[in-house]
Short mmCIF file of C-alpha atoms in Angstrom, two decimals:
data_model
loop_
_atom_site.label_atom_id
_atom_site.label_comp_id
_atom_site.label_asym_id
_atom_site.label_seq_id
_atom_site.Cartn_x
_atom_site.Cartn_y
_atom_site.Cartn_z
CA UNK S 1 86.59 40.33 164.08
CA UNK S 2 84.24 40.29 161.22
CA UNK S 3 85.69 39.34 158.04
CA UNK S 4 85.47 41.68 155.42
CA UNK S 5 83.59 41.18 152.14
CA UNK S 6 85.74 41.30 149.20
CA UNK S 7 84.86 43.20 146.17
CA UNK S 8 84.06 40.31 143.39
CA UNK S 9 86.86 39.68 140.46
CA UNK S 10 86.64 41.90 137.33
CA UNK S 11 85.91 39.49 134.59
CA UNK S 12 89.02 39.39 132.35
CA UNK S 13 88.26 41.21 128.82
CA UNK S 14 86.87 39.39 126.53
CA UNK S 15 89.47 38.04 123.75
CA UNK S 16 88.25 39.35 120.47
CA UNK S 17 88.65 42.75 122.61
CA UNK S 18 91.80 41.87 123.19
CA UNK S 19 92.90 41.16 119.54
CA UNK S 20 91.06 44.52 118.55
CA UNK S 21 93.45 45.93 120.88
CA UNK S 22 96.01 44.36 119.10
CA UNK S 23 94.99 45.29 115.86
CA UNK S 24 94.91 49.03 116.30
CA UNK S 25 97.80 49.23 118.47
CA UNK S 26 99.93 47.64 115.18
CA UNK S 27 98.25 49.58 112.67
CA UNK S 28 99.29 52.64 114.95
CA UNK S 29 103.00 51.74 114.35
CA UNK S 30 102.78 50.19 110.82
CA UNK S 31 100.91 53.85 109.60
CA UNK S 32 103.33 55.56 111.37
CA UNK S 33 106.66 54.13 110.00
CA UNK S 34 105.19 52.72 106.61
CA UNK S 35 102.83 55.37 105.28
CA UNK S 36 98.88 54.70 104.01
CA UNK S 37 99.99 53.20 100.95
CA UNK S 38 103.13 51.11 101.53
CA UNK S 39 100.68 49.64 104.70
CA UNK S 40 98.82 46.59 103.69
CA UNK S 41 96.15 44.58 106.04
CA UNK S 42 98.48 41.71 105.63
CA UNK S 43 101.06 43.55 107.13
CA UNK S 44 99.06 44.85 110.08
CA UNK S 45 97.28 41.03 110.71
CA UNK S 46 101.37 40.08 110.75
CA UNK S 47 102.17 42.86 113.30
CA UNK S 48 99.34 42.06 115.89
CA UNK S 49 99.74 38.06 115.79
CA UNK S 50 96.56 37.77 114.02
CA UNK S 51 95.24 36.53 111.14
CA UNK S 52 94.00 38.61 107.46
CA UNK S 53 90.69 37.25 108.42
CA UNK S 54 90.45 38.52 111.85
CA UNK S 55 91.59 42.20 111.00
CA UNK S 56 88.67 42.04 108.40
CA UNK S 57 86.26 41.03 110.89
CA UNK S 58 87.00 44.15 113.18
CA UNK S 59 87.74 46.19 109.86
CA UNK S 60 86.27 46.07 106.47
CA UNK S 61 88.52 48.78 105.09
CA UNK S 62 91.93 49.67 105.36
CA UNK S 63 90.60 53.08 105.58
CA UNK S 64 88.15 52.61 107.89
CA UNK S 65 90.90 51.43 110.22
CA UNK S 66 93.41 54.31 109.46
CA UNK S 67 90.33 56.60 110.68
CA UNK S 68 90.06 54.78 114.19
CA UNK S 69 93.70 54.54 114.52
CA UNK S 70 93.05 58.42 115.11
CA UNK S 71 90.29 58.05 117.50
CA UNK S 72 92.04 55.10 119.52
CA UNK S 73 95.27 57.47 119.35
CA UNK S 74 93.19 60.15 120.79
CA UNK S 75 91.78 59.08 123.26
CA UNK S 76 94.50 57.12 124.60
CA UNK S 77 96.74 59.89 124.52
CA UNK S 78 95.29 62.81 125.88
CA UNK S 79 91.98 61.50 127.50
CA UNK S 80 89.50 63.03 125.09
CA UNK S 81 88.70 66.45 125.07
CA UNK S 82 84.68 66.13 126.15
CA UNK S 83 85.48 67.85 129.56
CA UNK S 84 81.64 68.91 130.72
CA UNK S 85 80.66 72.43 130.98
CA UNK S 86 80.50 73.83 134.82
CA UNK S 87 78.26 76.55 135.58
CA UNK S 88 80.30 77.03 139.25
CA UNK S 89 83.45 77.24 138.07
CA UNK S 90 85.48 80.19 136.68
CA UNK S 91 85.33 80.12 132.08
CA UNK S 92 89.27 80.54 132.39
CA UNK S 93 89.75 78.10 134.43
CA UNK S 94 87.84 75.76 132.20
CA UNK S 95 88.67 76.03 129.13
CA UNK S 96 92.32 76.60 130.03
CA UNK S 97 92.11 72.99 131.21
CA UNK S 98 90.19 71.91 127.70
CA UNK S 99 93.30 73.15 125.84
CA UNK S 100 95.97 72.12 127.77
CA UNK S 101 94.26 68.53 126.99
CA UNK S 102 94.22 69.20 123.51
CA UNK S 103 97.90 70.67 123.83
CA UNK S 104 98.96 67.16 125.52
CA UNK S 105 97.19 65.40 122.28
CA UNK S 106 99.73 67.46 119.95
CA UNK S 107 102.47 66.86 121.37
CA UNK S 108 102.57 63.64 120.94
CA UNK S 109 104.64 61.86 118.36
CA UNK S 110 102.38 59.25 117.24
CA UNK S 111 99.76 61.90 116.43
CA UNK S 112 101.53 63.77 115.05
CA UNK S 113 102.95 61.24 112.48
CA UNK S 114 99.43 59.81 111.48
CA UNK S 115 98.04 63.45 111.05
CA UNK S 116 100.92 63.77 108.67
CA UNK S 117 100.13 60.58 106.94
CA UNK S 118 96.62 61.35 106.70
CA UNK S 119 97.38 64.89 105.42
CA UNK S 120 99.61 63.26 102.61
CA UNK S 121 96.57 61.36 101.60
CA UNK S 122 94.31 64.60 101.30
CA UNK S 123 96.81 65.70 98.84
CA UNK S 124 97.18 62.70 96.83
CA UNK S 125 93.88 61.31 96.87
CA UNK S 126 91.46 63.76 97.51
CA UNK S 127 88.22 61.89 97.93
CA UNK S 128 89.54 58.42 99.38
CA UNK S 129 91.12 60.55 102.21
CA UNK S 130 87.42 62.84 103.06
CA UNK S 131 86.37 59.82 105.76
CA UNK S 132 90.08 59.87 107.87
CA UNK S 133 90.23 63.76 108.08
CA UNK S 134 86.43 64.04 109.22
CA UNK S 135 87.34 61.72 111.80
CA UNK S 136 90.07 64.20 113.00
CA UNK S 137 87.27 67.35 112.90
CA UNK S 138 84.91 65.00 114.44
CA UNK S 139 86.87 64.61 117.45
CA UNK S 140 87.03 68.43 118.04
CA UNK S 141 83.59 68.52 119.23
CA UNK S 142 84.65 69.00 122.67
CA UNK S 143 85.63 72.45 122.56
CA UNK S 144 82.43 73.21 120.38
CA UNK S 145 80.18 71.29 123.00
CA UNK S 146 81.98 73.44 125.73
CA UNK S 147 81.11 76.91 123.99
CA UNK S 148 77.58 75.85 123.10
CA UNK S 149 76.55 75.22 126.93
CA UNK S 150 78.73 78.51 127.97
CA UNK S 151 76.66 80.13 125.82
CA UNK S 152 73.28 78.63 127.28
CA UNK S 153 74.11 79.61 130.50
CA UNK S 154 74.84 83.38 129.56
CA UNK S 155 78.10 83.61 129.73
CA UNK S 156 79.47 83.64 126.41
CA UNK S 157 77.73 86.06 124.13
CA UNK S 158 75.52 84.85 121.09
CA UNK S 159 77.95 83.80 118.38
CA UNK S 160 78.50 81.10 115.71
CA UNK S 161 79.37 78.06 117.65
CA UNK S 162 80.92 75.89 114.84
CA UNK S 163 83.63 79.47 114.04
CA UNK S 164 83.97 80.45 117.79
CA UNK S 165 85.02 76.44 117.80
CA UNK S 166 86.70 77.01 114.55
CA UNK S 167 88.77 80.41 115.60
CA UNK S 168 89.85 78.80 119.07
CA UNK S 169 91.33 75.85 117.36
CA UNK S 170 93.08 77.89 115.24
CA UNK S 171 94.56 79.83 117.81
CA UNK S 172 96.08 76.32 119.36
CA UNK S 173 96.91 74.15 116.15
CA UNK S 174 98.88 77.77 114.08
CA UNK S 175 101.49 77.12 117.35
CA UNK S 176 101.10 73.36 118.03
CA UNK S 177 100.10 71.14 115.10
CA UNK S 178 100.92 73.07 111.47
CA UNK S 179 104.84 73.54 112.76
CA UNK S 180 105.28 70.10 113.48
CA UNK S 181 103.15 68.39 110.91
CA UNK S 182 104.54 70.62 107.76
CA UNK S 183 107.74 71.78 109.15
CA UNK S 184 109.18 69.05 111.12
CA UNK S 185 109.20 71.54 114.66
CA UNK S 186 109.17 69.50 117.66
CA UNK S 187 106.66 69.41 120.25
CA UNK S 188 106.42 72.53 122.51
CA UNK S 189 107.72 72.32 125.74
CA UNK S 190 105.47 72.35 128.94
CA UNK S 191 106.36 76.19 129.31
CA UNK S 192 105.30 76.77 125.68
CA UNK S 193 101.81 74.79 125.92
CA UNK S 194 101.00 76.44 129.08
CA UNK S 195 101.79 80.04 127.32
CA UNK S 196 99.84 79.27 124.01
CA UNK S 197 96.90 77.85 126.52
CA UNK S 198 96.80 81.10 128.46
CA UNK S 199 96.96 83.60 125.57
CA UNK S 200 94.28 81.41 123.92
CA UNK S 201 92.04 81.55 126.86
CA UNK S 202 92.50 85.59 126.99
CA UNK S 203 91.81 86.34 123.36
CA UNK S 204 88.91 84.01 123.33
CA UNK S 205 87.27 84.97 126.70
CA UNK S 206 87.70 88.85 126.00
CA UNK S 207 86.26 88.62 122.46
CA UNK S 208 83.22 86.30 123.53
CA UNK S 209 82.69 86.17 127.49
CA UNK S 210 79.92 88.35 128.69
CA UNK S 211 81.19 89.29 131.87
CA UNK S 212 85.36 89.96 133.53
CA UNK S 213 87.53 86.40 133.09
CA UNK S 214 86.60 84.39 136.03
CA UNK S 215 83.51 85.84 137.49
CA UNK S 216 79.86 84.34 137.17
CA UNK S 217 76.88 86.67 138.25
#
């Protein structure tokens, strides 16, 4: 019997990865239970085993790390959002997928805590705190993407991407992200995410779909 060819060893990640890893994974908790101000670099080098130096060679700022302690948290948590357009399967169907993956992103804690952080920063420092919230909007650009080549392909009507995006967000974060962020709610509950998801999907679809939920000429 022929012996079988094995598949060659995954090289092992490199170890400055590793410590990068590191780094954001204890500014994650150190944002979280600290705040933006009471957190210092030191702290954060302490937390991940690493030296002051080292976090400054992955991060000049202390703000430039807060803002990709959002995008690590995001995409670890809920995959991303950039789920591609697909011209052969049903809009509902799609975009009810695209916000139950922003719905999983909400509910969880950690988010929820630094978007609270970072919102306390807004208020108390204005201008400082522009960069970290951009880096929230910026991650948003899934849904806009998905509307934009719905929209080439004839099945949305002609509309404002950036509102459409805007509006549809709106209809997820007024039930899933202000509650919990400025009134301490918890999470919503499978049940809950799947109901805000579906009456989303209908108010969006039958204000801005070109043809019956579901069908494609």
């Amino acid at each position: 019997m022929p012996a079988t060819r094995s598949s060659p060893p995954q090289p092992a990640r490199r170890l400055t990865d590793r410590k990068r890893e590191a780094i954001l994974r204890a500014a994650v908790e150190e944002f979280r239970s600290a705040g933006f101000d009471a957190t210092s670099m030191d702290r954060i080098a302490a937390a991940a085993g690493v030296s002051k130096r080292t976090v400054y060679n992955h991060f000049p700022s202390k703000d430039e790390l807060f803002g990709l302690t959002l995008e690590h948290l995001w995409a670890s948590s809920a995959e991303s959002e950039d789920m591609a357009y697909r011209a052969d399967l049903p809009l509902d169907q799609q975009l009810r997928q695209l916000l139950m993956q922003k719905l999983a992103l909400l509910g969880d804690a950690s988010f929820i805590d630094l978007a609270r952080v970072a919102i306390a920063e807004v208020i108390h420092s204005p201008e400082r705190a522009q960069a970290m919230i951009c880096r929230i909007g910026e991650k948003e650009t899934g849904v806009t993407t998905w509307i934009r080549a719905a929209m080439a392909d004839g099945r949305l009507v002609e509309v404002d991407v950036d509102f459409a995006g805007h509006q549809l967000q709106g209809l997820v974060k007024s039930f899933a992200f202000w509650p919990q962020v400025t009134l301490g709610q918890p999470p919503l509950a499978p049940a809950e995410r799947q109901r805000v998801a579906d009456s989303a999907v209908a108010m969006f679809l039958g204000c801005y779909a070109r043809q019956p939920v579901g069908d494609k000429a």
